[in-house]
Amino acid sequence: MSAALPSQPAIAETVAALRAIVRGYRAAGETVALVPTMGALHEGHLQLVREGRKRADRAIATIFVNPTQFGPNEDFARYPRDRDGDLAKLASAGASAVFLPTVETMYPSGFATTVSVAGLTEGLCGAYRPGHFAGVATVVTKLLMQALPDVALFGEKDYQQLQVIRRFVRDLDIPVEIQGVPTIREADGLALSSRNAYLTPAERAVAPLLHALLDEIAEKLQAGQDAAPLLEAGMGRLGEAGFGPVQYLAFVDADTLQPMGRADRPGRLLVAAYLGKTRLIDNIAVPPRGA
């Protein structure tokens, strides 16, 4: 489906420049996929771009480390940034264009509007990162309206974020399809993340336990066991392995994110825990028992 690609993606640093690029694609009868990122790109991001090229003629990536989704004690200042490396990776993945706005472009003087989503944002990461999802919802709304793509792609690793985005896109009638893409993992199961770069070698050796534990709990849930004792035991195992604090280990409804006691409908197991100074998250789908 993808159109012939230039050797290097076009660069847009202003909204007007981005819209001019999209306007050119539209004039040629081409469809557009958008892949919002914060840079420090890894194989998971590049898979989003490749999937976007399957679903549209052109894939546009955005790179913007969004300050409004970081809390006051979080890692905004040290979040990894590698513009030249990211652009090279995006070229190799087939991105047709890259949007590289500044903070001033996204939040000009006097900016006073916030998009917030009730319900879905109140538990899990939302309980530990006040304002995070309002920051995500606001910046993603802006990116969608700036580019007006046919489809936008997001990784399932940030599952709560994906559900929040799906919700406000429906609620606000934004004319774009939101497509989740399965998590890309290392060979030992660790979900790819830009923050994995923070891990020491010793921490990196322990980190795959997150995914292994989710797999074990999911198997027991599908065998009919109750969630509560499994989650309690899992929290203990993470602590014994050196994770801490463990913010949550939860089994929730895949759509509403409300807690579930048994695997009687599509569910999701999610975890967030610190390993040293690095906050790691992961999740997996849990089909209903017998499915």
PDB file of C-alpha atoms in Angstrom:
ATOM      1  CA  MET A   1       0.000   0.000   0.000  1.00  0.00           C
ATOM      2  CA  SER A   2       2.895   2.326   0.725  1.00  0.00           C
ATOM      3  CA  ALA A   3       3.941   4.944  -1.789  1.00  0.00           C
ATOM      4  CA  ALA A   4       7.459   5.237  -3.188  1.00  0.00           C
ATOM      5  CA  LEU A   5       9.639   6.735  -0.496  1.00  0.00           C
ATOM      6  CA  PRO A   6      12.339   9.403  -0.534  1.00  0.00           C
ATOM      7  CA  SER A   7      15.782   8.370   0.716  1.00  0.00           C
ATOM      8  CA  GLN A   8      15.359  10.678   3.707  1.00  0.00           C
ATOM      9  CA  PRO A   9      12.114  11.715   5.404  1.00  0.00           C
ATOM     10  CA  ALA A  10      10.928  15.280   5.039  1.00  0.00           C
ATOM     11  CA  ILE A  11      11.408  17.351   8.190  1.00  0.00           C
ATOM     12  CA  ALA A  12       8.720  19.656   9.577  1.00  0.00           C
ATOM     13  CA  GLU A  13       9.362  21.836  12.611  1.00  0.00           C
ATOM     14  CA  THR A  14       6.177  23.933  12.492  1.00  0.00           C
ATOM     15  CA  VAL A  15       2.507  23.039  12.273  1.00  0.00           C
ATOM     16  CA  ALA A  16       2.247  24.921   8.961  1.00  0.00           C
ATOM     17  CA  ALA A  17       5.092  22.866   7.505  1.00  0.00           C
ATOM     18  CA  LEU A  18       3.532  19.604   8.719  1.00  0.00           C
ATOM     19  CA  ARG A  19       0.172  20.514   7.219  1.00  0.00           C
ATOM     20  CA  ALA A  20       1.799  21.456   3.914  1.00  0.00           C
ATOM     21  CA  ILE A  21       3.419  18.010   3.743  1.00  0.00           C
ATOM     22  CA  VAL A  22       0.112  16.285   4.520  1.00  0.00           C
ATOM     23  CA  ARG A  23      -1.685  18.490   2.018  1.00  0.00           C
ATOM     24  CA  GLY A  24       0.740  17.305  -0.653  1.00  0.00           C
ATOM     25  CA  TYR A  25       0.045  13.669   0.173  1.00  0.00           C
ATOM     26  CA  ARG A  26      -3.700  14.282   0.075  1.00  0.00           C
ATOM     27  CA  ALA A  27      -3.428  16.036  -3.293  1.00  0.00           C
ATOM     28  CA  ALA A  28      -1.765  12.895  -4.631  1.00  0.00           C
ATOM     29  CA  GLY A  29      -4.629  10.783  -3.289  1.00  0.00           C
ATOM     30  CA  GLU A  30      -2.475   9.212  -0.564  1.00  0.00           C
ATOM     31  CA  THR A  31      -3.510   8.109   2.927  1.00  0.00           C
ATOM     32  CA  VAL A  32      -1.534   9.004   6.056  1.00  0.00           C
ATOM     33  CA  ALA A  33      -0.525   7.123   9.213  1.00  0.00           C
ATOM     34  CA  LEU A  34       0.791   8.975  12.265  1.00  0.00           C
ATOM     35  CA  VAL A  35       3.215   7.534  14.835  1.00  0.00           C
ATOM     36  CA  PRO A  36       3.627   9.849  17.852  1.00  0.00           C
ATOM     37  CA  THR A  37       6.838   9.263  19.838  1.00  0.00           C
ATOM     38  CA  MET A  38       9.066  10.971  22.388  1.00  0.00           C
ATOM     39  CA  GLY A  39      12.202   9.897  20.528  1.00  0.00           C
ATOM     40  CA  ALA A  40      15.017   7.681  21.855  1.00  0.00           C
ATOM     41  CA  LEU A  41      13.618   5.250  19.334  1.00  0.00           C
ATOM     42  CA  HIS A  42      13.902   1.483  19.568  1.00  0.00           C
ATOM     43  CA  GLU A  43      12.578  -1.454  17.570  1.00  0.00           C
ATOM     44  CA  GLY A  44       9.117  -1.061  19.098  1.00  0.00           C
ATOM     45  CA  HIS A  45       8.769   2.434  17.638  1.00  0.00           C
ATOM     46  CA  LEU A  46      10.084   1.307  14.266  1.00  0.00           C
ATOM     47  CA  GLN A  47       7.533  -1.496  14.202  1.00  0.00           C
ATOM     48  CA  LEU A  48       4.827   1.145  14.600  1.00  0.00           C
ATOM     49  CA  VAL A  49       6.201   2.952  11.548  1.00  0.00           C
ATOM     50  CA  ARG A  50       6.340  -0.250   9.518  1.00  0.00           C
ATOM     51  CA  GLU A  51       2.791  -1.124  10.562  1.00  0.00           C
ATOM     52  CA  GLY A  52       1.722   2.397   9.600  1.00  0.00           C
ATOM     53  CA  ARG A  53       3.152   1.869   6.126  1.00  0.00           C
ATOM     54  CA  LYS A  54       1.043  -1.272   5.794  1.00  0.00           C
ATOM     55  CA  ARG A  55      -2.108   0.652   6.680  1.00  0.00           C
ATOM     56  CA  ALA A  56      -1.490   3.855   4.742  1.00  0.00           C
ATOM     57  CA  ASP A  57       0.509   5.207   1.819  1.00  0.00           C
ATOM     58  CA  ARG A  58       2.592   7.489   4.028  1.00  0.00           C
ATOM     59  CA  ALA A  59       3.829   7.166   7.595  1.00  0.00           C
ATOM     60  CA  ILE A  60       4.669  10.314   9.546  1.00  0.00           C
ATOM     61  CA  ALA A  61       6.488  10.071  12.874  1.00  0.00           C
ATOM     62  CA  THR A  62       6.513  12.795  15.492  1.00  0.00           C
ATOM     63  CA  ILE A  63       9.290  13.320  18.048  1.00  0.00           C
ATOM     64  CA  PHE A  64       8.378  15.480  21.021  1.00  0.00           C
ATOM     65  CA  VAL A  65       9.378  14.981  24.650  1.00  0.00           C
ATOM     66  CA  ASN A  66       6.174  16.323  26.137  1.00  0.00           C
ATOM     67  CA  PRO A  67       6.803  18.186  29.404  1.00  0.00           C
ATOM     68  CA  THR A  68       3.161  18.169  30.519  1.00  0.00           C
ATOM     69  CA  GLN A  69       3.087  14.389  30.998  1.00  0.00           C
ATOM     70  CA  PHE A  70       6.046  14.360  33.390  1.00  0.00           C
ATOM     71  CA  GLY A  71       5.613  14.941  37.105  1.00  0.00           C
ATOM     72  CA  PRO A  72       7.871  17.329  39.058  1.00  0.00           C
ATOM     73  CA  ASN A  73      10.106  14.494  40.303  1.00  0.00           C
ATOM     74  CA  GLU A  74      10.163  12.493  37.087  1.00  0.00           C
ATOM     75  CA  ASP A  75      12.814  12.186  34.391  1.00  0.00           C
ATOM     76  CA  PHE A  76      11.936  14.926  31.875  1.00  0.00           C
ATOM     77  CA  ALA A  77      15.381  16.531  32.031  1.00  0.00           C
ATOM     78  CA  ARG A  78      17.296  13.254  31.650  1.00  0.00           C
ATOM     79  CA  TYR A  79      14.894  11.509  29.276  1.00  0.00           C
ATOM     80  CA  PRO A  80      17.147  10.167  26.480  1.00  0.00           C
ATOM     81  CA  ARG A  81      17.303  12.310  23.350  1.00  0.00           C
ATOM     82  CA  ASP A  82      19.044  11.377  20.084  1.00  0.00           C
ATOM     83  CA  ARG A  83      17.693  13.425  17.171  1.00  0.00           C
ATOM     84  CA  ASP A  84      20.244  12.336  14.562  1.00  0.00           C
ATOM     85  CA  GLY A  85      20.053   8.686  15.549  1.00  0.00           C
ATOM     86  CA  ASP A  86      16.258   8.791  15.573  1.00  0.00           C
ATOM     87  CA  LEU A  87      16.101  10.340  12.108  1.00  0.00           C
ATOM     88  CA  ALA A  88      18.393   7.654  10.721  1.00  0.00           C
ATOM     89  CA  LYS A  89      16.238   4.914  12.261  1.00  0.00           C
ATOM     90  CA  LEU A  90      13.042   6.471  10.896  1.00  0.00           C
ATOM     91  CA  ALA A  91      14.568   6.655   7.415  1.00  0.00           C
ATOM     92  CA  SER A  92      15.437   2.959   7.601  1.00  0.00           C
ATOM     93  CA  ALA A  93      11.885   2.103   8.704  1.00  0.00           C
ATOM     94  CA  GLY A  94      10.354   3.988   5.792  1.00  0.00           C
ATOM     95  CA  ALA A  95       8.926   7.113   7.414  1.00  0.00           C
ATOM     96  CA  SER A  96       8.027   9.680   4.775  1.00  0.00           C
ATOM     97  CA  ALA A  97       8.145  12.658   7.143  1.00  0.00           C
ATOM     98  CA  VAL A  98       9.059  13.579  10.721  1.00  0.00           C
ATOM     99  CA  PHE A  99       7.459  16.336  12.793  1.00  0.00           C
ATOM    100  CA  LEU A 100       9.909  17.861  15.299  1.00  0.00           C
ATOM    101  CA  PRO A 101       8.066  20.615  17.164  1.00  0.00           C
ATOM    102  CA  THR A 102       9.518  22.657  20.015  1.00  0.00           C
ATOM    103  CA  VAL A 103       7.814  23.171  23.355  1.00  0.00           C
ATOM    104  CA  GLU A 104       6.973  26.713  22.203  1.00  0.00           C
ATOM    105  CA  THR A 105       5.299  25.333  19.075  1.00  0.00           C
ATOM    106  CA  MET A 106       3.143  22.913  21.037  1.00  0.00           C
ATOM    107  CA  TYR A 107       2.440  25.196  23.995  1.00  0.00           C
ATOM    108  CA  PRO A 108       2.666  28.815  22.822  1.00  0.00           C
ATOM    109  CA  SER A 109       2.435  31.732  25.219  1.00  0.00           C
ATOM    110  CA  GLY A 110      -1.004  31.860  26.847  1.00  0.00           C
ATOM    111  CA  PHE A 111      -1.812  28.187  26.213  1.00  0.00           C
ATOM    112  CA  ALA A 112      -4.718  27.389  28.540  1.00  0.00           C
ATOM    113  CA  THR A 113      -6.521  24.244  27.326  1.00  0.00           C
ATOM    114  CA  THR A 114      -6.306  20.723  28.728  1.00  0.00           C
ATOM    115  CA  VAL A 115      -7.960  17.501  27.567  1.00  0.00           C
ATOM    116  CA  SER A 116      -8.812  15.217  30.479  1.00  0.00           C
ATOM    117  CA  VAL A 117     -10.492  11.802  30.538  1.00  0.00           C
ATOM    118  CA  ALA A 118     -12.449  10.621  33.583  1.00  0.00           C
ATOM    119  CA  GLY A 119     -12.634   7.026  34.773  1.00  0.00           C
ATOM    120  CA  LEU A 120      -9.940   5.313  32.747  1.00  0.00           C
ATOM    121  CA  THR A 121      -7.225   7.603  34.142  1.00  0.00           C
ATOM    122  CA  GLU A 122      -8.022   7.226  37.833  1.00  0.00           C
ATOM    123  CA  GLY A 123      -6.292   3.932  38.680  1.00  0.00           C
ATOM    124  CA  LEU A 124      -3.098   2.115  37.723  1.00  0.00           C
ATOM    125  CA  CYS A 125      -0.529   4.673  36.464  1.00  0.00           C
ATOM    126  CA  GLY A 126      -3.010   7.503  36.996  1.00  0.00           C
ATOM    127  CA  ALA A 127      -2.950   6.941  40.752  1.00  0.00           C
ATOM    128  CA  TYR A 128       0.823   7.445  40.876  1.00  0.00           C
ATOM    129  CA  ARG A 129       1.335  10.065  38.156  1.00  0.00           C
ATOM    130  CA  PRO A 130      -1.107  12.936  38.779  1.00  0.00           C
ATOM    131  CA  GLY A 131      -1.715  14.938  35.623  1.00  0.00           C
ATOM    132  CA  HIS A 132       0.136  12.456  33.424  1.00  0.00           C
ATOM    133  CA  PHE A 133      -2.826  11.376  31.335  1.00  0.00           C
ATOM    134  CA  ALA A 134      -4.125  14.920  30.936  1.00  0.00           C
ATOM    135  CA  GLY A 135      -0.715  15.740  29.491  1.00  0.00           C
ATOM    136  CA  VAL A 136      -0.881  12.729  27.175  1.00  0.00           C
ATOM    137  CA  ALA A 137      -4.462  13.411  26.090  1.00  0.00           C
ATOM    138  CA  THR A 138      -3.747  17.074  25.390  1.00  0.00           C
ATOM    139  CA  VAL A 139      -0.602  16.522  23.336  1.00  0.00           C
ATOM    140  CA  VAL A 140      -2.027  13.590  21.367  1.00  0.00           C
ATOM    141  CA  THR A 141      -5.194  15.569  20.611  1.00  0.00           C
ATOM    142  CA  LYS A 142      -2.994  18.369  19.278  1.00  0.00           C
ATOM    143  CA  LEU A 143      -0.897  16.008  17.157  1.00  0.00           C
ATOM    144  CA  LEU A 144      -3.989  14.361  15.679  1.00  0.00           C
ATOM    145  CA  MET A 145      -5.535  17.726  14.826  1.00  0.00           C
ATOM    146  CA  GLN A 146      -2.273  19.059  13.441  1.00  0.00           C
ATOM    147  CA  ALA A 147      -1.754  16.119  11.081  1.00  0.00           C
ATOM    148  CA  LEU A 148      -5.328  14.811  10.627  1.00  0.00           C
ATOM    149  CA  PRO A 149      -4.100  11.316   9.693  1.00  0.00           C
ATOM    150  CA  ASP A 150      -6.283   8.406   8.615  1.00  0.00           C
ATOM    151  CA  VAL A 151      -4.799   6.152  11.298  1.00  0.00           C
ATOM    152  CA  ALA A 152      -2.560   6.682  14.335  1.00  0.00           C
ATOM    153  CA  LEU A 153      -0.553   3.859  15.878  1.00  0.00           C
ATOM    154  CA  PHE A 154       0.404   3.308  19.520  1.00  0.00           C
ATOM    155  CA  GLY A 155       2.159   0.438  21.289  1.00  0.00           C
ATOM    156  CA  GLU A 156       0.209  -1.832  23.619  1.00  0.00           C
ATOM    157  CA  LYS A 157       3.009  -1.639  26.204  1.00  0.00           C
ATOM    158  CA  ASP A 158       1.403   1.604  27.387  1.00  0.00           C
ATOM    159  CA  TYR A 159      -1.980  -0.111  27.557  1.00  0.00           C
ATOM    160  CA  GLN A 160      -3.747   2.347  29.855  1.00  0.00           C
ATOM    161  CA  GLN A 161      -2.555   5.185  27.624  1.00  0.00           C
ATOM    162  CA  LEU A 162      -3.905   3.367  24.560  1.00  0.00           C
ATOM    163  CA  GLN A 163      -7.331   2.978  26.172  1.00  0.00           C
ATOM    164  CA  VAL A 164      -7.367   6.651  27.194  1.00  0.00           C
ATOM    165  CA  ILE A 165      -6.541   7.718  23.636  1.00  0.00           C
ATOM    166  CA  ARG A 166      -9.250   5.483  22.203  1.00  0.00           C
ATOM    167  CA  ARG A 167     -11.731   7.011  24.650  1.00  0.00           C
ATOM    168  CA  PHE A 168     -11.136  10.695  23.900  1.00  0.00           C
ATOM    169  CA  VAL A 169     -10.938  10.076  20.150  1.00  0.00           C
ATOM    170  CA  ARG A 170     -14.414   8.535  20.331  1.00  0.00           C
ATOM    171  CA  ASP A 171     -15.753  11.158  22.721  1.00  0.00           C
ATOM    172  CA  LEU A 172     -14.453  14.114  20.707  1.00  0.00           C
ATOM    173  CA  ASP A 173     -15.330  12.649  17.280  1.00  0.00           C
ATOM    174  CA  ILE A 174     -11.772  13.003  16.034  1.00  0.00           C
ATOM    175  CA  PRO A 175     -11.825  11.420  12.557  1.00  0.00           C
ATOM    176  CA  VAL A 176      -8.930   8.978  12.960  1.00  0.00           C
ATOM    177  CA  GLU A 177      -8.619   5.231  13.516  1.00  0.00           C
ATOM    178  CA  ILE A 178      -6.570   4.358  16.606  1.00  0.00           C
ATOM    179  CA  GLN A 179      -4.577   1.182  16.135  1.00  0.00           C
ATOM    180  CA  GLY A 180      -2.775  -0.643  18.953  1.00  0.00           C
ATOM    181  CA  VAL A 181       0.333  -2.637  18.038  1.00  0.00           C
ATOM    182  CA  PRO A 182       1.599  -5.574  20.150  1.00  0.00           C
ATOM    183  CA  THR A 183       4.559  -5.010  22.460  1.00  0.00           C
ATOM    184  CA  ILE A 184       7.999  -5.770  21.040  1.00  0.00           C
ATOM    185  CA  ARG A 185      10.242  -7.666  23.458  1.00  0.00           C
ATOM    186  CA  GLU A 186      13.839  -8.673  23.924  1.00  0.00           C
ATOM    187  CA  ALA A 187      14.643 -12.370  23.577  1.00  0.00           C
ATOM    188  CA  ASP A 188      14.307 -12.789  27.367  1.00  0.00           C
ATOM    189  CA  GLY A 189      10.854 -11.188  27.434  1.00  0.00           C
ATOM    190  CA  LEU A 190      11.671  -7.667  28.629  1.00  0.00           C
ATOM    191  CA  ALA A 191       9.416  -5.145  26.912  1.00  0.00           C
ATOM    192  CA  LEU A 192      11.388  -2.653  24.824  1.00  0.00           C
ATOM    193  CA  SER A 193      11.422   0.814  26.376  1.00  0.00           C
ATOM    194  CA  SER A 194      13.550   3.922  26.001  1.00  0.00           C
ATOM    195  CA  ARG A 195      13.954   3.857  29.792  1.00  0.00           C
ATOM    196  CA  ASN A 196      15.654   0.436  29.692  1.00  0.00           C
ATOM    197  CA  ALA A 197      18.833   2.422  28.989  1.00  0.00           C
ATOM    198  CA  TYR A 198      18.778   3.502  32.641  1.00  0.00           C
ATOM    199  CA  LEU A 199      19.165  -0.078  33.934  1.00  0.00           C
ATOM    200  CA  THR A 200      22.496  -1.259  35.330  1.00  0.00           C
ATOM    201  CA  PRO A 201      23.743  -4.661  34.093  1.00  0.00           C
ATOM    202  CA  ALA A 202      22.595  -6.271  37.358  1.00  0.00           C
ATOM    203  CA  GLU A 203      19.144  -4.675  37.103  1.00  0.00           C
ATOM    204  CA  ARG A 204      18.866  -5.661  33.457  1.00  0.00           C
ATOM    205  CA  ALA A 205      19.411  -9.292  34.459  1.00  0.00           C
ATOM    206  CA  VAL A 206      16.475  -9.112  36.911  1.00  0.00           C
ATOM    207  CA  ALA A 207      14.071  -7.084  34.738  1.00  0.00           C
ATOM    208  CA  PRO A 208      12.677  -9.994  32.642  1.00  0.00           C
ATOM    209  CA  LEU A 209      10.947 -11.321  35.783  1.00  0.00           C
ATOM    210  CA  LEU A 210       8.166  -8.801  35.156  1.00  0.00           C
ATOM    211  CA  HIS A 211       7.030 -10.522  31.970  1.00  0.00           C
ATOM    212  CA  ALA A 212       7.692 -14.032  33.278  1.00  0.00           C
ATOM    213  CA  LEU A 213       5.518 -13.339  36.320  1.00  0.00           C
ATOM    214  CA  LEU A 214       2.674 -11.995  34.192  1.00  0.00           C
ATOM    215  CA  ASP A 215       2.784 -15.127  32.047  1.00  0.00           C
ATOM    216  CA  GLU A 216       2.638 -17.367  35.139  1.00  0.00           C
ATOM    217  CA  ILE A 217      -0.294 -15.508  36.664  1.00  0.00           C
ATOM    218  CA  ALA A 218      -2.175 -15.477  33.350  1.00  0.00           C
ATOM    219  CA  GLU A 219      -1.844 -19.253  33.057  1.00  0.00           C
ATOM    220  CA  LYS A 220      -3.267 -19.732  36.556  1.00  0.00           C
ATOM    221  CA  LEU A 221      -6.116 -17.302  35.912  1.00  0.00           C
ATOM    222  CA  GLN A 222      -7.062 -19.228  32.793  1.00  0.00           C
ATOM    223  CA  ALA A 223      -7.025 -22.415  34.873  1.00  0.00           C
ATOM    224  CA  GLY A 224      -9.753 -20.888  37.023  1.00  0.00           C
ATOM    225  CA  GLN A 225      -7.830 -19.534  40.014  1.00  0.00           C
ATOM    226  CA  ASP A 226      -8.923 -16.328  41.738  1.00  0.00           C
ATOM    227  CA  ALA A 227      -6.938 -13.190  41.000  1.00  0.00           C
ATOM    228  CA  ALA A 228      -6.478 -11.756  44.506  1.00  0.00           C
ATOM    229  CA  PRO A 229      -4.130 -14.391  46.003  1.00  0.00           C
ATOM    230  CA  LEU A 230      -2.167 -14.618  42.753  1.00  0.00           C
ATOM    231  CA  LEU A 231      -1.616 -10.867  42.691  1.00  0.00           C
ATOM    232  CA  GLU A 232      -0.638 -10.764  46.372  1.00  0.00           C
ATOM    233  CA  ALA A 233       1.892 -13.547  45.904  1.00  0.00           C
ATOM    234  CA  GLY A 234       3.214 -11.873  42.761  1.00  0.00           C
ATOM    235  CA  MET A 235       3.801  -8.597  44.602  1.00  0.00           C
ATOM    236  CA  GLY A 236       5.829 -10.529  47.161  1.00  0.00           C
ATOM    237  CA  ARG A 237       7.932 -12.236  44.508  1.00  0.00           C
ATOM    238  CA  LEU A 238       8.756  -8.909  42.866  1.00  0.00           C
ATOM    239  CA  GLY A 239       9.859  -7.466  46.188  1.00  0.00           C
ATOM    240  CA  GLU A 240      12.048 -10.482  46.912  1.00  0.00           C
ATOM    241  CA  ALA A 241      13.672 -10.123  43.489  1.00  0.00           C
ATOM    242  CA  GLY A 242      14.691  -6.521  44.180  1.00  0.00           C
ATOM    243  CA  PHE A 243      11.841  -4.527  42.649  1.00  0.00           C
ATOM    244  CA  GLY A 244      10.567  -1.677  44.765  1.00  0.00           C
ATOM    245  CA  PRO A 245       8.415   0.114  45.190  1.00  0.00           C
ATOM    246  CA  VAL A 246       5.969  -2.054  43.276  1.00  0.00           C
ATOM    247  CA  GLN A 247       3.232   0.433  42.427  1.00  0.00           C
ATOM    248  CA  TYR A 248       0.686  -2.066  41.199  1.00  0.00           C
ATOM    249  CA  LEU A 249       0.119  -5.571  39.918  1.00  0.00           C
ATOM    250  CA  ALA A 250      -3.457  -5.642  38.676  1.00  0.00           C
ATOM    251  CA  PHE A 251      -5.932  -7.767  36.740  1.00  0.00           C
ATOM    252  CA  VAL A 252      -8.510  -5.606  34.988  1.00  0.00           C
ATOM    253  CA  ASP A 253     -11.214  -5.634  32.345  1.00  0.00           C
ATOM    254  CA  ALA A 254      -9.524  -5.120  28.975  1.00  0.00           C
ATOM    255  CA  ASP A 255     -11.935  -2.343  27.986  1.00  0.00           C
ATOM    256  CA  THR A 256     -12.899  -0.524  31.185  1.00  0.00           C
ATOM    257  CA  LEU A 257      -9.722  -1.172  33.240  1.00  0.00           C
ATOM    258  CA  GLN A 258     -11.916  -2.042  36.229  1.00  0.00           C
ATOM    259  CA  PRO A 259     -10.564  -4.762  38.571  1.00  0.00           C
ATOM    260  CA  MET A 260     -11.561  -8.361  37.864  1.00  0.00           C
ATOM    261  CA  GLY A 261     -11.590 -11.345  40.203  1.00  0.00           C
ATOM    262  CA  ARG A 262     -11.631 -14.159  37.656  1.00  0.00           C
ATOM    263  CA  ALA A 263     -10.927 -14.655  33.963  1.00  0.00           C
ATOM    264  CA  ASP A 264     -14.583 -14.666  32.913  1.00  0.00           C
ATOM    265  CA  ARG A 265     -14.210 -12.041  30.138  1.00  0.00           C
ATOM    266  CA  PRO A 266     -11.281 -10.475  28.236  1.00  0.00           C
ATOM    267  CA  GLY A 267      -8.807  -9.115  30.782  1.00  0.00           C
ATOM    268  CA  ARG A 268      -5.418  -7.512  31.061  1.00  0.00           C
ATOM    269  CA  LEU A 269      -2.650  -8.073  33.592  1.00  0.00           C
ATOM    270  CA  LEU A 270      -0.638  -4.928  34.224  1.00  0.00           C
ATOM    271  CA  VAL A 271       2.370  -4.128  36.395  1.00  0.00           C
ATOM    272  CA  ALA A 272       4.409  -1.045  37.277  1.00  0.00           C
ATOM    273  CA  ALA A 273       7.465  -1.301  39.485  1.00  0.00           C
ATOM    274  CA  TYR A 274      10.750   0.417  40.117  1.00  0.00           C
ATOM    275  CA  LEU A 275      13.986  -1.467  39.631  1.00  0.00           C
ATOM    276  CA  GLY A 276      16.624   0.735  41.163  1.00  0.00           C
ATOM    277  CA  LYS A 277      15.806   4.221  39.854  1.00  0.00           C
ATOM    278  CA  THR A 278      14.030   2.977  36.735  1.00  0.00           C
ATOM    279  CA  ARG A 279      10.256   2.679  36.504  1.00  0.00           C
ATOM    280  CA  LEU A 280       9.228  -0.291  34.362  1.00  0.00           C
ATOM    281  CA  ILE A 281       5.746  -1.176  33.126  1.00  0.00           C
ATOM    282  CA  ASP A 282       4.396  -4.188  31.279  1.00  0.00           C
ATOM    283  CA  ASN A 283       1.106  -5.918  30.517  1.00  0.00           C
ATOM    284  CA  ILE A 284      -0.335  -8.921  28.723  1.00  0.00           C
ATOM    285  CA  ALA A 285      -3.767  -9.950  27.506  1.00  0.00           C
ATOM    286  CA  VAL A 286      -5.656 -12.642  29.447  1.00  0.00           C
ATOM    287  CA  PRO A 287      -8.386 -14.309  27.377  1.00  0.00           C
ATOM    288  CA  PRO A 288     -11.466 -15.635  29.180  1.00  0.00           C
ATOM    289  CA  ARG A 289     -11.125 -19.087  30.687  1.00  0.00           C
ATOM    290  CA  GLY A 290     -11.630 -21.708  28.008  1.00  0.00           C
ATOM    291  CA  ALA A 291     -11.164 -19.258  25.149  1.00  0.00           C
TER     292      ALA A 291
END
